[in-house]
CSV table of C-alpha atoms in Angstrom, one decimal:
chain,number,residue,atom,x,y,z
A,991,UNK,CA,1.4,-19.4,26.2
A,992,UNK,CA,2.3,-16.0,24.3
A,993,UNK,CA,5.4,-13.8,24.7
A,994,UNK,CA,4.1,-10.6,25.7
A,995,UNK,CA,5.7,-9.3,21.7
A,996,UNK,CA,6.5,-6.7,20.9
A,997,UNK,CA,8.8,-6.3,24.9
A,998,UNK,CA,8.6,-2.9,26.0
A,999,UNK,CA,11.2,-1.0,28.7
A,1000,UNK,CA,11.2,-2.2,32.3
A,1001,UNK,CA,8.9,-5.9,31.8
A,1002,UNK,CA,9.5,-8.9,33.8
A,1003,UNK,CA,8.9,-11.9,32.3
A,1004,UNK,CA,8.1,-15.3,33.6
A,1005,UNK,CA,10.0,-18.6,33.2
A,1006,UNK,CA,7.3,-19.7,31.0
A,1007,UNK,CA,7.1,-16.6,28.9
A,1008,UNK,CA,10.8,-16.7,28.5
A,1009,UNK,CA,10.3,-20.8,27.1
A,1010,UNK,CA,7.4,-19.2,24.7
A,1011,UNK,CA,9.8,-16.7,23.3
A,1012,UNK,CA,9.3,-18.5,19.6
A,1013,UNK,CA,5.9,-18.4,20.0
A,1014,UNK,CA,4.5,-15.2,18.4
A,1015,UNK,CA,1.3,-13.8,18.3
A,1016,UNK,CA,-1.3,-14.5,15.6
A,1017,UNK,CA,-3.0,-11.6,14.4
A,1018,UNK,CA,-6.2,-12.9,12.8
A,1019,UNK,CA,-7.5,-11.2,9.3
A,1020,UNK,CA,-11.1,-11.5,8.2
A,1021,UNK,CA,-10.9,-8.9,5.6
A,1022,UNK,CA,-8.1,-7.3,3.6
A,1023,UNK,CA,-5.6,-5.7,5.4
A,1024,UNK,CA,-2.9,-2.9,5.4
A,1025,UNK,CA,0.2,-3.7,7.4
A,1026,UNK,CA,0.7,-1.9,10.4
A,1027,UNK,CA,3.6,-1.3,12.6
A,1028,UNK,CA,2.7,-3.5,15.6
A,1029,UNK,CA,2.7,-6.4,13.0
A,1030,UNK,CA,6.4,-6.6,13.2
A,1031,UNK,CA,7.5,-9.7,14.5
A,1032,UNK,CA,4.2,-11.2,14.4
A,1033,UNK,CA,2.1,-13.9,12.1
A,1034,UNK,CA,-0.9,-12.5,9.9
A,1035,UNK,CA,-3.1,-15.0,9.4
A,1036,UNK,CA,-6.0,-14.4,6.6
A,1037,UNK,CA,-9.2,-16.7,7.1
A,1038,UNK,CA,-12.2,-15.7,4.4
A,1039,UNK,CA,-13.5,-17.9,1.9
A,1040,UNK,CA,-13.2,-15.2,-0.8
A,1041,UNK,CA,-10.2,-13.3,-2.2
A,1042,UNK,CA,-8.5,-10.8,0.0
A,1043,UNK,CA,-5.7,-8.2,-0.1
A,1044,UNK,CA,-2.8,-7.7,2.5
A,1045,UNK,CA,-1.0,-4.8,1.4
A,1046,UNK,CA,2.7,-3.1,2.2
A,1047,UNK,CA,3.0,0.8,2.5
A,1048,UNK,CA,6.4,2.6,2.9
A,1049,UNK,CA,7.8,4.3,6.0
A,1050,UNK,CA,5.8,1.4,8.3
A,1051,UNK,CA,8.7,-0.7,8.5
A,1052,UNK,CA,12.3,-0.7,8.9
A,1053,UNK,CA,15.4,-2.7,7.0
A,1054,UNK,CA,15.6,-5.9,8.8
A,1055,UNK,CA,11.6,-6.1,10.2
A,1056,UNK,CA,10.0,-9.6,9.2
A,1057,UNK,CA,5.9,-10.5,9.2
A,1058,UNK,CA,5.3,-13.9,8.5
A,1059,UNK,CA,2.0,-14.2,6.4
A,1060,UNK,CA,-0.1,-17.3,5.7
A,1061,UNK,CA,-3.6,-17.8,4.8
A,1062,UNK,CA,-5.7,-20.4,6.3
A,1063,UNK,CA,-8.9,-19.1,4.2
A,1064,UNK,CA,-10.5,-20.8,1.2
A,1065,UNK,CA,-10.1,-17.9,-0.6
A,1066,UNK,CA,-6.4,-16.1,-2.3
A,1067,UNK,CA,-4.9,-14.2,-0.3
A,1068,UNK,CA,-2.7,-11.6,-2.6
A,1069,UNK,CA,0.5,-9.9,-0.9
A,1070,UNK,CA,-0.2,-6.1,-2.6
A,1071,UNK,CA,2.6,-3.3,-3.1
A,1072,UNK,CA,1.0,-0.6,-2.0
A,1073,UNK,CA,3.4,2.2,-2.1
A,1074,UNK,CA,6.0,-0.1,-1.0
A,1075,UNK,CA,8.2,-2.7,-3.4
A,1076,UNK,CA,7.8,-6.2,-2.9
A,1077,UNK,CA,9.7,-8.9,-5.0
A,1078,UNK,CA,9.6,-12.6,-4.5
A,1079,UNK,CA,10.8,-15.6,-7.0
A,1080,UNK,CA,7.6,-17.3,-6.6
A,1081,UNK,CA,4.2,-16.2,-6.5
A,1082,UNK,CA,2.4,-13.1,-4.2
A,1083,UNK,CA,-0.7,-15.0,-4.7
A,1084,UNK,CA,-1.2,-17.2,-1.6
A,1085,UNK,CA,-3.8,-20.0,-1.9
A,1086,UNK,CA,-5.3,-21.9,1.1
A,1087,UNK,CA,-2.5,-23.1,3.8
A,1088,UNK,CA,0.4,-21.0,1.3
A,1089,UNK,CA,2.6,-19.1,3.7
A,1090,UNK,CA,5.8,-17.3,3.7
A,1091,UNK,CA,8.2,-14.5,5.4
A,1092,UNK,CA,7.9,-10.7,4.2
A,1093,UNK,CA,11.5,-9.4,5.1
A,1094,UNK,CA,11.9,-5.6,4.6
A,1095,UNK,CA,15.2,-4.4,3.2
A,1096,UNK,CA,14.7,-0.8,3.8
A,1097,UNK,CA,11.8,1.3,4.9
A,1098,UNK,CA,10.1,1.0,1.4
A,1099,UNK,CA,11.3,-2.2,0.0
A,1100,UNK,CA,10.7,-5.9,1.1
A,1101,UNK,CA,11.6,-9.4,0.0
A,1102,UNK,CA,8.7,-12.0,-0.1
A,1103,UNK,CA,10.4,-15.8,1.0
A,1104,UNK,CA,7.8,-18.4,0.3
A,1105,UNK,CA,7.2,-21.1,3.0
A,1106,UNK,CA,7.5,-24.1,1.3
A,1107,UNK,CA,9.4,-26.1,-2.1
A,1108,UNK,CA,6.5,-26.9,-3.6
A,1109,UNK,CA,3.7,-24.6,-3.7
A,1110,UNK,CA,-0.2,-24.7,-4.4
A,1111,UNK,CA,-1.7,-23.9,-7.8
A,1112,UNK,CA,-2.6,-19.9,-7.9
A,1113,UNK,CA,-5.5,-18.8,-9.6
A,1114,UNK,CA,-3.9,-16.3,-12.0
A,1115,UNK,CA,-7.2,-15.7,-14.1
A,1116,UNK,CA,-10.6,-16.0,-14.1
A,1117,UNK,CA,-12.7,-15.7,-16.7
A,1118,UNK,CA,-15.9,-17.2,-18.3
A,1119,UNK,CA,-16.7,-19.8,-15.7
A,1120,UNK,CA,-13.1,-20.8,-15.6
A,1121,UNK,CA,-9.6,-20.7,-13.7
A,1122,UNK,CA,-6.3,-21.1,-15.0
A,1123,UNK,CA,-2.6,-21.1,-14.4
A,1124,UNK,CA,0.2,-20.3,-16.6
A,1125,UNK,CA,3.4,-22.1,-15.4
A,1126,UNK,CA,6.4,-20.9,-17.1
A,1127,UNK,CA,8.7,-22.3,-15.3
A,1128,UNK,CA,10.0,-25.6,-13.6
A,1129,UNK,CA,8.3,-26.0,-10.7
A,1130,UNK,CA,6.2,-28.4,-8.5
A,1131,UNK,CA,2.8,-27.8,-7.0
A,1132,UNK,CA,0.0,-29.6,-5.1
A,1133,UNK,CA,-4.1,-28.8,-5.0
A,1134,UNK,CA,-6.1,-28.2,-2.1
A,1135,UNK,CA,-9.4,-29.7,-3.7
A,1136,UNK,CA,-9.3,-32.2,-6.6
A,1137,UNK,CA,-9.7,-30.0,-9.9
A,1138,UNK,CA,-10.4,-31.5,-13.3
A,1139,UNK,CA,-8.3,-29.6,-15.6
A,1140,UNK,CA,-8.0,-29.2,-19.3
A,1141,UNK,CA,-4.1,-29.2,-19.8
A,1142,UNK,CA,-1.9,-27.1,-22.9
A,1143,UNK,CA,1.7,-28.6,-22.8
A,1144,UNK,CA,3.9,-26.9,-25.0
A,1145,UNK,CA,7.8,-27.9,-25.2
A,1146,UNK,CA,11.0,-25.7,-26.5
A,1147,UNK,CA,11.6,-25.0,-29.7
A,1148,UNK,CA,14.3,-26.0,-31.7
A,1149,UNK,CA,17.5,-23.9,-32.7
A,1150,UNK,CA,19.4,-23.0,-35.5
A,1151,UNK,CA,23.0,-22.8,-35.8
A,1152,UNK,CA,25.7,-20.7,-37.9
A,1153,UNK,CA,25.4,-21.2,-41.5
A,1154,UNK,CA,24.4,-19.5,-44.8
A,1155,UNK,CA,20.5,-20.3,-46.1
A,1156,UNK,CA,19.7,-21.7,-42.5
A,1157,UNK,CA,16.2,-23.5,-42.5
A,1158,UNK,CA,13.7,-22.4,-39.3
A,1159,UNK,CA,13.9,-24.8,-36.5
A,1160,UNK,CA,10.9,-26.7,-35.5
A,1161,UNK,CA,8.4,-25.8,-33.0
A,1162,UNK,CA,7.8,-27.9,-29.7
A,1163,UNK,CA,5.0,-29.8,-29.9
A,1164,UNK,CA,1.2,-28.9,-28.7
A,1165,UNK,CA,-0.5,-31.8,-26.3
A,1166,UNK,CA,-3.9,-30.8,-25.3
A,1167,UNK,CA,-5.2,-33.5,-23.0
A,1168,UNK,CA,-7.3,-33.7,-19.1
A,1169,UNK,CA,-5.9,-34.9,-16.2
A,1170,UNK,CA,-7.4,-34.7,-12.8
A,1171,UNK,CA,-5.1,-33.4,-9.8
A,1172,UNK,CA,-5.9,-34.6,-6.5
A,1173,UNK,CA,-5.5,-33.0,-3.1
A,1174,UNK,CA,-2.0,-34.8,-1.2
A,1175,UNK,CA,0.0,-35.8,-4.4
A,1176,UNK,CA,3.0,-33.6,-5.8
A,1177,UNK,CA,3.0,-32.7,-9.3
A,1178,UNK,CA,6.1,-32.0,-10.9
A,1179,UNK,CA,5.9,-29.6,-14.2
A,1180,UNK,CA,9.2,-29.4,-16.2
A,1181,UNK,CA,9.1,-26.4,-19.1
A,1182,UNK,CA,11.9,-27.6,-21.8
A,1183,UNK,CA,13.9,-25.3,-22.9
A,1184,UNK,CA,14.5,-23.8,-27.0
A,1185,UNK,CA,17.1,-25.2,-28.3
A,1186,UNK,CA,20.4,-23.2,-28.5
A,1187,UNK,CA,21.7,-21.4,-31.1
A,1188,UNK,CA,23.4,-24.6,-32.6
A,1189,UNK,CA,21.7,-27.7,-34.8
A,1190,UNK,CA,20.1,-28.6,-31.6
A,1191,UNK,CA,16.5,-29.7,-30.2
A,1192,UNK,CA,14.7,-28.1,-28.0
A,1193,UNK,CA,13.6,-30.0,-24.5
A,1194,UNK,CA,10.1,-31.8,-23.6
A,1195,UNK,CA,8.1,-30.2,-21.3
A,1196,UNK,CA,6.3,-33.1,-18.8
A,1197,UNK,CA,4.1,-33.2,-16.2
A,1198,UNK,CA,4.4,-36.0,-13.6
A,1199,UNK,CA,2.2,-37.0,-10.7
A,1200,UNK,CA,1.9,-40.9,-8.7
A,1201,UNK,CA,-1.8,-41.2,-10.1
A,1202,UNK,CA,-1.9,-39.4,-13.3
A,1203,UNK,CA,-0.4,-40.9,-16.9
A,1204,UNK,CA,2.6,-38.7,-17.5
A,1205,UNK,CA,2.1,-35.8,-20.3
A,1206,UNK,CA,4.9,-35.1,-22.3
A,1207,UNK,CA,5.2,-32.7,-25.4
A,1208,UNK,CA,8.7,-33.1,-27.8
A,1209,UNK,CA,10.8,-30.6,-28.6
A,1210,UNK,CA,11.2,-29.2,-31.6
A,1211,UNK,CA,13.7,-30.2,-34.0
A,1212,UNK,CA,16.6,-27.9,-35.2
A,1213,UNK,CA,16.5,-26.2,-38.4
A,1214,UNK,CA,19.3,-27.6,-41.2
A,1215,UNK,CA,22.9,-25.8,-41.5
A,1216,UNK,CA,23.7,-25.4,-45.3
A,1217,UNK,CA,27.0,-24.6,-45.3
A,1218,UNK,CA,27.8,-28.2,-42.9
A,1219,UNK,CA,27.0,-30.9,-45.3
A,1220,UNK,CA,26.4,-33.2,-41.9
A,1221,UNK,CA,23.8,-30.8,-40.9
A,1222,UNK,CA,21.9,-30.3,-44.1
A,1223,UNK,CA,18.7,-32.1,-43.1
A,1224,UNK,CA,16.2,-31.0,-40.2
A,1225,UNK,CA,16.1,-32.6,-37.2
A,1226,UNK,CA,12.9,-34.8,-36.1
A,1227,UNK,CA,11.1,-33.5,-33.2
A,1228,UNK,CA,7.7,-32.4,-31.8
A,1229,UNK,CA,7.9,-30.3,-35.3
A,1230,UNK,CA,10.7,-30.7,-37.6
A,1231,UNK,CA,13.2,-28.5,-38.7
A,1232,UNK,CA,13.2,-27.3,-42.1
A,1233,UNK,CA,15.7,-28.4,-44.6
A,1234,UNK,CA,18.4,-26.9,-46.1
A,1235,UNK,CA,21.3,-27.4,-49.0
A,1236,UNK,CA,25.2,-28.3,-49.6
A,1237,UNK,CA,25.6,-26.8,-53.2
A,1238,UNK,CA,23.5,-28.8,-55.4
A,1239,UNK,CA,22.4,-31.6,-52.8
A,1240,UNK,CA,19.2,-30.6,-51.1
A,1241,UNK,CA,19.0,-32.2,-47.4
A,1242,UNK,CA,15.9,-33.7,-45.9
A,1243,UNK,CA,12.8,-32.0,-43.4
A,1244,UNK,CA,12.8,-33.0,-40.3
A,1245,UNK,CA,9.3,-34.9,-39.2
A,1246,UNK,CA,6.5,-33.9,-36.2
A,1247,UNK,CA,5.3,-36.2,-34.3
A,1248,UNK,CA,2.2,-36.0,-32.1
A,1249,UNK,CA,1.3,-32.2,-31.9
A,1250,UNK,CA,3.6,-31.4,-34.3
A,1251,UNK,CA,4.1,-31.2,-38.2
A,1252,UNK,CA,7.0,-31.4,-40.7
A,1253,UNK,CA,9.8,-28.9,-41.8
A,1254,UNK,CA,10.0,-27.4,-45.5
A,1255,UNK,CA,11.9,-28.4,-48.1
A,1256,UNK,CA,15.2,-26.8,-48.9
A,1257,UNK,CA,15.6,-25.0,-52.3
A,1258,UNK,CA,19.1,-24.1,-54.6
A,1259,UNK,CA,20.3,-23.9,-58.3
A,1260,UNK,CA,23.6,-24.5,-57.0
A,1261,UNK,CA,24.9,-20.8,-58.5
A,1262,UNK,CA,23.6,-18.0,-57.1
A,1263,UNK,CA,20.6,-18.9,-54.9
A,1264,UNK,CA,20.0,-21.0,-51.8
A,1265,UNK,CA,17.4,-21.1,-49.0
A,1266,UNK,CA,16.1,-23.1,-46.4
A,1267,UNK,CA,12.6,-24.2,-45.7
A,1268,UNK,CA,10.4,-23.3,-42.5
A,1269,UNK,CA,10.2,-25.1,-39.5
A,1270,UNK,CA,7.0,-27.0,-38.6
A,1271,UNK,CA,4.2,-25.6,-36.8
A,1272,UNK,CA,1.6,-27.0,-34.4
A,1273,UNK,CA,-0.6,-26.0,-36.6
A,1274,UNK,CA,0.9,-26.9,-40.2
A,1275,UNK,CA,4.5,-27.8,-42.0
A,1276,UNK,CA,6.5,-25.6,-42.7
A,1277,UNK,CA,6.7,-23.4,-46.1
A,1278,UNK,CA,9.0,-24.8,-48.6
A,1279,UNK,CA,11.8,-22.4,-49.7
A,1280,UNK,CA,12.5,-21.0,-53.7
A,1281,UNK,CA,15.4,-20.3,-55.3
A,1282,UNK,CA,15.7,-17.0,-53.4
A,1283,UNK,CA,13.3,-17.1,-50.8
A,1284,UNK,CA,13.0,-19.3,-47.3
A,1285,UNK,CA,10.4,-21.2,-46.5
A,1286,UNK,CA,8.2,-19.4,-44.0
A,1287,UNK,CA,7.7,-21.4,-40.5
A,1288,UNK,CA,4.4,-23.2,-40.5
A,1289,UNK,CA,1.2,-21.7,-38.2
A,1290,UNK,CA,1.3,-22.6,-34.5
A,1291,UNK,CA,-1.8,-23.5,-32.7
A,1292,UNK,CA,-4.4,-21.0,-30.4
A,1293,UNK,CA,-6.3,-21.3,-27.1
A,1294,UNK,CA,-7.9,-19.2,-25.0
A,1295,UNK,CA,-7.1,-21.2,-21.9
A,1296,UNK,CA,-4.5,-18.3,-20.3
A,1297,UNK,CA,-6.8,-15.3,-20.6
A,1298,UNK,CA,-10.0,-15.8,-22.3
A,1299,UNK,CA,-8.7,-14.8,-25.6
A,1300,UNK,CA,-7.2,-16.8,-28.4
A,1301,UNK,CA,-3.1,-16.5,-28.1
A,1302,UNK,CA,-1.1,-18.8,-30.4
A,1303,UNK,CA,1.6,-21.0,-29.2
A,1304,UNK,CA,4.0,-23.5,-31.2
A,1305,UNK,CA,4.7,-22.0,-34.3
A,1306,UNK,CA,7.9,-22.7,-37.1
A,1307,UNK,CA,11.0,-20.6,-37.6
A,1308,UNK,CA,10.9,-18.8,-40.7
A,1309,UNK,CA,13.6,-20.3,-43.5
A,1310,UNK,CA,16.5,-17.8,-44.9
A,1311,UNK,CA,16.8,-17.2,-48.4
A,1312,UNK,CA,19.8,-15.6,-50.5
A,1313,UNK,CA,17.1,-12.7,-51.3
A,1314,UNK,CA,14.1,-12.7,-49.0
A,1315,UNK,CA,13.5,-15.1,-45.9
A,1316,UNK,CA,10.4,-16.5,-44.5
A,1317,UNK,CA,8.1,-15.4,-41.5
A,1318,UNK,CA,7.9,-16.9,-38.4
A,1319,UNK,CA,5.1,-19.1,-37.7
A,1320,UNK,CA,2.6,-17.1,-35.8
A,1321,UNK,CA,2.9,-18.5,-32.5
A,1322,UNK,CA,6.1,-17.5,-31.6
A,1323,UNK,CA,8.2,-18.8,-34.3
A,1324,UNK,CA,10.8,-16.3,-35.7
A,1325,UNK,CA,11.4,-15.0,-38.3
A,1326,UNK,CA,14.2,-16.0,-40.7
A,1327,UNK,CA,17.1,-13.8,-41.8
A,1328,UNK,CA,17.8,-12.9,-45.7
A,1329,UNK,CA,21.0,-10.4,-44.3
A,1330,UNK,CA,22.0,-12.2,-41.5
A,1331,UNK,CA,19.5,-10.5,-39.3
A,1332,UNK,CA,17.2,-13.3,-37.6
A,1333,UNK,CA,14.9,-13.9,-34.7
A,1334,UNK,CA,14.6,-16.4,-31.8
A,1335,UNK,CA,12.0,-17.8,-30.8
A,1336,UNK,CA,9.4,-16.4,-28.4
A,1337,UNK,CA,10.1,-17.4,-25.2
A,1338,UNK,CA,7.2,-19.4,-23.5
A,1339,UNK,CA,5.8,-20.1,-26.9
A,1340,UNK,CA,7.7,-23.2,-28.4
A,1341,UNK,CA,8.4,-21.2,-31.1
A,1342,UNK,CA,10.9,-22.3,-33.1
A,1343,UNK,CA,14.6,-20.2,-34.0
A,1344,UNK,CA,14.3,-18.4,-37.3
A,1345,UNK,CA,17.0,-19.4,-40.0
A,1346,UNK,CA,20.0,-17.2,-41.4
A,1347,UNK,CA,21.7,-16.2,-44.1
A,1348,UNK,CA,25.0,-15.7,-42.3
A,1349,UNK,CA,27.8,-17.9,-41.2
A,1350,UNK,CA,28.2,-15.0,-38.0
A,1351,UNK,CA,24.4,-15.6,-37.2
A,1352,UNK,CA,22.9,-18.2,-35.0
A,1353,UNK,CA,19.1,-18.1,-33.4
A,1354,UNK,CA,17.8,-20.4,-30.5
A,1355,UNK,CA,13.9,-21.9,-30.1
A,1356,UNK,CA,11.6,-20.1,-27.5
A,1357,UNK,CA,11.5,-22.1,-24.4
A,1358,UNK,CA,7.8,-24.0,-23.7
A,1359,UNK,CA,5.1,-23.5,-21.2
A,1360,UNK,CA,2.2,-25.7,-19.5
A,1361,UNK,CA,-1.1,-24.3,-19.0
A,1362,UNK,CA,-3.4,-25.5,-16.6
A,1363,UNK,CA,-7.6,-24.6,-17.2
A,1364,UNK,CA,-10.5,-25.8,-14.6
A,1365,UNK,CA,-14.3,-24.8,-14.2
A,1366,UNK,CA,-15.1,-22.5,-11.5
């Protein structure tokens, strides 16, 4: 039985009304929707097999009013600012049996709670005969229906720390591979982050499931400190960091391993001049410094899985020179730093930190990102 919701003045209510109280009404959507006033209180349910809207207006509601929404149709259902605000931490996007509270915090601004820990993949593009997902942040998920999926893991990129003729840290590695998801297991994603702005790595990115092999992309390794004769060399990781140089000794790259590629060499003529090389790219070692002039970071890698269109990812800090420095990798490496003056890494790229030519200067790796592409 249903509460007779929302109670108006002067209504008697049975004993088994009164026991249904936390039953609510289900007001059933075939099409999209605006929300109305009577929804308050109640549960929207969307059932269509394609995409839909529900959609928030201001002066409908008031601070404290709650709908719970959920669709129970094949197709997204898409929570939709109309002239209202709507935030949420998670996703608006609400695939088949997603679900959550809408809790207005004035008359033309509400919070969007999601129902569950884990949550179903969202479609957020389509294009070309294909879906895909961009997940750039820890998270878990699970599939209605068993997709085949081509997979882009990228990890963090590595860091640079405070030093003159700092070499460009190396970018996270690139793993294209397939895996197939299936409907009832939980899939853990983990998006490592850049490394800080110290002779540090950057963190793997993963992604875990009971019945798939494990993916796992290496962080990029951190670009070499010249003026800390411990830390002239670049660090080993998914790319290497560059190299740099303690007065007349030269320190050694740092190596890639799978999707990934070496750091530059470090240049000096122990007088005037010093530089570090570029960080590894994805896509091809980093550039080897001069005299004067850092290494740049070396080319990430491209794919068109996010939007259609090619976007690089996993490209090399640029080294710093005494004179001139080196460009980032394109793919979200940055750039290094002749005057002190240099660039992280792109966040959600794997780019790695650009190096520096200041002992006040520091630069951390862009954090990674996991992409996941399936056919319609």
């Amino acid at each position: 039985m249903t509460t007779p919701f929302p109670f108006v003045a002067n209504t008697i209510l049975t004993a088994a009304q009164l026991n249904a109280v936390t039953t609510l009404p289900i007001s059933a959507k075939t099409a999209s929707y605006t929300l109305a006033v009577g929804d308050v209180g109640t549960r929207v349910q969307m059932t269509n097999a394609s995409a839909t809207t529900i959609t928030v207006n201001t002066a409908i509601f008031a601070a404290g009013d709650s709908v719970f929404i959920y669709n129970a149709g094949a197709g997204t259902c898409t929570i939709t600012a109309g002239t209202a605000t709507v935030t949420t931490s998670g996703s608006l996007a609400l695939a088949q049996y997603g679900g959550g509270t809408l809790l207005f915090t004035s008359a033309s601004a509400a919070t969007f709670f999601s129902g569950g820990g884990s949550k179903t993949v969202n479609i957020a593009k389509s294009y070309s005969g294909f879906n895909s997902i961009v997940l750039a942040g820890t998270t878990t998920f699970t599939v209605n229906a068993a997709i085949a999926a081509d997979i882009i893991c990228v990890a963090g990129g590595g860091g640079c720390g405070v030093s003159n003729a700092t070499a460009g840290g190396g970018a996270g590695a690139y793993i294209s591979v397939s895996r197939t998801f299936n409907p009832g297991v939980t899939y853990t994603v983990t998006i490592g982050a850049g490394g800080p702005s110290t002779y540090v790595a950057g963190s793997n990115s993963t992604i875990t499931g009971s019945d798939i092999v494990t993916v796992t992309a290496t962080g990029g390794g951190g670009g070499g400190q010249g003026d800390v004769p411990a830390n002239r060399n670049g660090i080993n990781g998914g790319s290497g960091g560059g190299a740099s140089s303690s007065g007349a000794t030269l320190g050694t790259v740092g190596t890639g391993t799978t999707g990934g590629n070496n750091g530059g060499t470090a240049a000096t003529d122990n007088a005037t001049y010093r530089s570090g090389g570029g960080g590894g790219g994805a896509g091809a070692v980093g550039g080897n410094a001069v005299t004067s002039a850092g290494g740049a970071g070396g080319v990430g890698l491209s794919n068109t899985y996010s939007t259609g269109s090619a976007i690089f990812y996993a490209g090399g800090g640029g080294g710093a020179g005494t004179v001139s420095s080196g460009a980032g990798g394109n793919g979200g490496g940055g750039a290094g730093g002749a005057s002190g003056v240099a660039a992280n890494g792109t966040i959600n790229t794997g780019g790695g930190g650009g190096g520096s030519n200041s002992i006040l200067m520091a630069t951390s790796g862009g954090s990674g990102v996991v992409i996941l592409r399936w056919a319609v």
